């Protein structure tokens, strides 16, 4: 059939006109559709893992032998690991608030109010080091073979580390090596769930219940079965994330908004909260949801074997460690936090009569970058030098340590030899405090804090302690209350 | 080391440490507690006089005279039998004068000669929900300002003094929890340590402020505050919002309550979204001359004005705060109709046009439906269904039936299945009829004589009890299993033998022609509101024949003496439908909203107009006939044409 020129014009023209009409209609009908909160779409897609079960056939003599085998294919991995804080236990050089010179700080040289410090106690502390054999100050941080691949990649479940981070005797390294895969929650949890000497001790939001959590405990790790590295998205073995106990700057962090949109609520009032309230504040209504976490540790009460026998409760008293307090299902404390941290550095002078802040968030109501965050507060009472007025790092583990000799003077002397902090011979105990921000154990949205948890007379929430003039629900937000720093605004 | 201030708060701990001080009204000055002779009670040891104590600064005389809570209809009483909307024995339409089957006590049956007894009876029964003053002034009970305005008012001690008839000390008892007064074997003693050297009460434990929700909750219904799970003990007629309407004013999610609710794990909604959003009772039920809230009624407001800036100065308001509070228009008694609908309506605060974009025919829906119809779609708890005073427990209490509960309600294991309120048409002040949710409660009781009068509790007790146990004659007939105790089921007057026995015993007391009477009261439900996510959004919920508009509603689980209530009482309610008895003996209402001629409702999908149905059927038949006829004729003519061609 032969079509005339006019017919061709008609056959093309009509669809074109229809398309134009459709376009105009779509434009007129277009509404500003709210962006969907589709966090899955923003999550990194995990690589398909290669099964290593057939790669290894002969038994390994020790941990480094496994590492050598890994490095045959993953040539850069050890080099990558050795650039991280997981290996060095110190970070990059950063300005430390309150100190003039920038410093490299980390677990390696900091003091906390749990087991106090690594120096002189290496073998026990370095059970959680991502390497093999760190038993004293002479550890070789440049030896690739010392990198422990298995602690993060073993999926057999049989791998276990002992003192100085060496595999425990009896661990079948061949089975472990053949099982390797991307890290799962159990790998990270090996150290992060049991920091401070036991499950749930250090963090208020990380414990073994996260291995197989119910929705009540953590919505991400239960309903969505997220692994740690789904959020702590790792590139070249650098695992992002910041712990207030060892970091003071606001870099390399992860945030809820990495996956969620900034204002995901249907309710405009809830969305308005994001300028002053961290997501975690409402979505982590309780910490230590199942397992009790340690909230106080009094070293000064240590040494009483009779009391230990009498109480017979390791969650209340141990002669080697002192007196403890634990709590579960605890409403967090709240404070402003702008991402930076006030940190006690070894050698800083203290006022022993006052509570010494070891780690606390910076920011206040006037700071536009600061948000109200939930925290676990851990209160300690720990040894300090009465003459030099600084906190000491006692040797508690090993020969001469307090856990064997029950002698604080000796422990302080031996500890000081390794920490470089001079010991005058006179010691006492000072009250200390550490803040631990909460980001895990996120509750389902139907169990978040409701308005009356913080607002209204029945909430009995002390807004003035947070710097407000009164409850923002009636007085308006910090901007309306004239509290925000205009200078900061301009910055 | 440089100090960096870190501000923190642990509300959990602070909550215990600071208790009420955080929210204390620090502007209220310390006060001296005065007695009726205006002497400091520290010196006189006499009962506290709220009128004199608060009257030192506020105009308590005006406050009392303007207080519905104090007067409770006492100033508007008339002779029994003259109340148009009442029962023959009602002498008023307020808490004073109107007979409430929930409280039961019948007043003024013996006339003015027993005035003091009548007053005492009233104060000890109805007066549990009364703030004092008004009718009880004669008994020495003043209006109790502390009950509503003291942060830690002690209501249970107040009720104890009431029950003991210790009226003059009722207000003082309200202060027990504050610690300014103690009660021992020698009576009330004021605690000097709680007073300043000037004889004023120290402010720390004596917080005076606007009424808290919990204060309203003392008399009106269950109000929840704090972290503890909602736990409700039913059975008290005092809490009418909860008992009769199933309303709970709590911001807590239902799933977090301690109640055994059906599908609890899925109930993420809060008990009341307004409570969740921190609205206080006074946010809506404000004092009518409160300059912050005062709004003129739509009916009287000049059309050219959206806002009238003329207000009381704050000091004037504080001196003379009117104690008539804004209220809606479906209160079950018509007390003070001049102040009816003084409250702002939902649309006064909410922009319904913006929030209901999804809803087709918005205006039509708003014109015909109250907001509560969709925003109180289901009560997941319960409410009273039936009050049966035809028999009483050994405790002197009636038989109570609640909607959809499997066990006795006071049992903590009770399983609450909830109930859907019945939708009835309500005639509103703008003259429009709108559907609104209601609970219907039937009351069964004995009456006698002509004009009829309910059998008093005293007489009923004589019939049923001997001391604290059921009478042997009652046991002989009622106790089917012979265990010496009467269960709820056994106590029902459901046989001729039981009926005859009780009638006979009532007649022996001198009562003429005792008989069982039953009536039903409609209670509008306005609390327990939920937000859009949980509100009715399914069109078929109403727009179908099996939808809510025609859903049957149980009025009584059983019929004592076989009596079926014949009418339903309710202010503003237009009730259409039929009351029927089911095969299992329950009484139900079959509402007929969409076919009510005076309501003029036509609900797509639910209503039926037989004429239109018939017309539609006829049209279908005609169309089919037309198609068949036309086709048939064409077929015939085609055949004929073919024949012709051949």
mmCIF file of N, CA, C and O in Angstrom, chain B residues 29 112 170 179 194 238 259 271 353 365 368 388 391 420 424 427 439 487 505 545 626:
data_model
loop_
_atom_site.group_PDB
_atom_site.id
_atom_site.type_symbol
_atom_site.label_atom_id
_atom_site.label_comp_id
_atom_site.label_asym_id
_atom_site.label_seq_id
_atom_site.Cartn_x
_atom_site.Cartn_y
_atom_site.Cartn_z
ATOM 1 N N UNK B 29 2.476 32.303 95.138
ATOM 2 C CA UNK B 29 3.178 32.561 96.407
ATOM 3 C C UNK B 29 2.837 31.518 97.458
ATOM 4 O O UNK B 29 1.840 30.797 97.343
ATOM 5 N N UNK B 112 -38.883 17.297 102.429
ATOM 6 C CA UNK B 112 -37.963 18.223 103.080
ATOM 7 C C UNK B 112 -37.722 17.898 104.556
ATOM 8 O O UNK B 112 -36.800 18.422 105.165
ATOM 9 N N UNK B 170 -13.094 17.156 104.958
ATOM 10 C CA UNK B 170 -12.836 16.600 103.624
ATOM 11 C C UNK B 170 -11.728 17.364 102.912
ATOM 12 O O UNK B 170 -10.787 16.780 102.357
ATOM 13 N N UNK B 179 1.791 16.256 103.018
ATOM 14 C CA UNK B 179 2.545 16.178 104.257
ATOM 15 C C UNK B 179 2.304 17.350 105.202
ATOM 16 O O UNK B 179 2.824 17.353 106.315
ATOM 17 N N UNK B 194 6.448 21.595 107.998
ATOM 18 C CA UNK B 194 6.120 21.890 106.600
ATOM 19 C C UNK B 194 5.693 23.338 106.397
ATOM 20 O O UNK B 194 5.294 23.722 105.308
ATOM 21 N N UNK B 238 -17.812 6.160 89.505
ATOM 22 C CA UNK B 238 -17.296 7.520 89.505
ATOM 23 C C UNK B 238 -16.717 7.916 88.155
ATOM 24 O O UNK B 238 -16.854 9.059 87.731
ATOM 25 N N UNK B 259 -2.997 -4.013 80.059
ATOM 26 C CA UNK B 259 -4.284 -4.667 79.852
ATOM 27 C C UNK B 259 -4.172 -5.757 78.800
ATOM 28 O O UNK B 259 -3.357 -5.667 77.876
ATOM 29 N N UNK B 271 -3.844 5.706 73.151
ATOM 30 C CA UNK B 271 -5.214 5.720 73.667
ATOM 31 C C UNK B 271 -5.951 6.964 73.191
ATOM 32 O O UNK B 271 -7.134 6.908 72.885
ATOM 33 N N UNK B 353 -9.822 20.487 55.651
ATOM 34 C CA UNK B 353 -9.730 20.478 54.191
ATOM 35 C C UNK B 353 -8.328 20.041 53.748
ATOM 36 O O UNK B 353 -8.165 19.340 52.751
ATOM 37 N N UNK B 365 -19.241 14.749 53.433
ATOM 38 C CA UNK B 365 -18.892 13.957 54.613
ATOM 39 C C UNK B 365 -18.895 14.822 55.875
ATOM 40 O O UNK B 365 -19.427 14.409 56.911
ATOM 41 N N UNK B 368 -22.297 15.564 57.209
ATOM 42 C CA UNK B 368 -23.131 14.464 57.693
ATOM 43 C C UNK B 368 -22.485 13.607 58.778
ATOM 44 O O UNK B 368 -23.148 12.761 59.361
ATOM 45 N N UNK B 388 -27.347 -3.918 86.250
ATOM 46 C CA UNK B 388 -28.505 -4.678 86.703
ATOM 47 C C UNK B 388 -28.644 -4.557 88.220
ATOM 48 O O UNK B 388 -27.919 -5.196 88.988
ATOM 49 N N UNK B 391 -30.744 -7.373 91.164
ATOM 50 C CA UNK B 391 -30.144 -8.243 92.186
ATOM 51 C C UNK B 391 -28.831 -7.598 92.594
ATOM 52 O O UNK B 391 -28.243 -6.854 91.807
ATOM 53 N N UNK B 420 -17.106 -1.771 68.719
ATOM 54 C CA UNK B 420 -17.289 -0.626 67.823
ATOM 55 C C UNK B 420 -18.457 0.186 68.342
ATOM 56 O O UNK B 420 -19.563 -0.346 68.492
ATOM 57 N N UNK B 424 -24.980 6.872 65.760
ATOM 58 C CA UNK B 424 -26.342 7.391 65.813
ATOM 59 C C UNK B 424 -26.353 8.826 65.289
ATOM 60 O O UNK B 424 -25.338 9.518 65.356
ATOM 61 N N UNK B 427 -28.506 15.576 66.550
ATOM 62 C CA UNK B 427 -28.958 16.880 66.082
ATOM 63 C C UNK B 427 -28.081 17.940 66.731
ATOM 64 O O UNK B 427 -28.084 18.099 67.955
ATOM 65 N N UNK B 439 -22.095 4.972 73.024
ATOM 66 C CA UNK B 439 -22.265 3.705 73.717
ATOM 67 C C UNK B 439 -23.652 3.733 74.346
ATOM 68 O O UNK B 439 -24.106 4.772 74.831
ATOM 69 N N UNK B 487 -22.914 -16.630 92.070
ATOM 70 C CA UNK B 487 -22.111 -16.065 90.988
ATOM 71 C C UNK B 487 -22.965 -15.062 90.213
ATOM 72 O O UNK B 487 -24.177 -14.953 90.437
ATOM 73 N N UNK B 505 -40.700 -10.517 98.586
ATOM 74 C CA UNK B 505 -39.931 -9.923 99.687
ATOM 75 C C UNK B 505 -40.030 -8.397 99.658
ATOM 76 O O UNK B 505 -40.019 -7.755 100.702
ATOM 77 N N UNK B 545 -23.826 -2.511 52.748
ATOM 78 C CA UNK B 545 -24.993 -2.937 53.522
ATOM 79 C C UNK B 545 -24.555 -3.529 54.861
ATOM 80 O O UNK B 545 -25.264 -3.441 55.849
ATOM 81 N N UNK B 626 -35.219 -4.753 24.333
ATOM 82 C CA UNK B 626 -34.923 -3.945 23.150
ATOM 83 C C UNK B 626 -33.885 -4.605 22.281
ATOM 84 O O UNK B 626 -34.042 -4.706 21.046
#
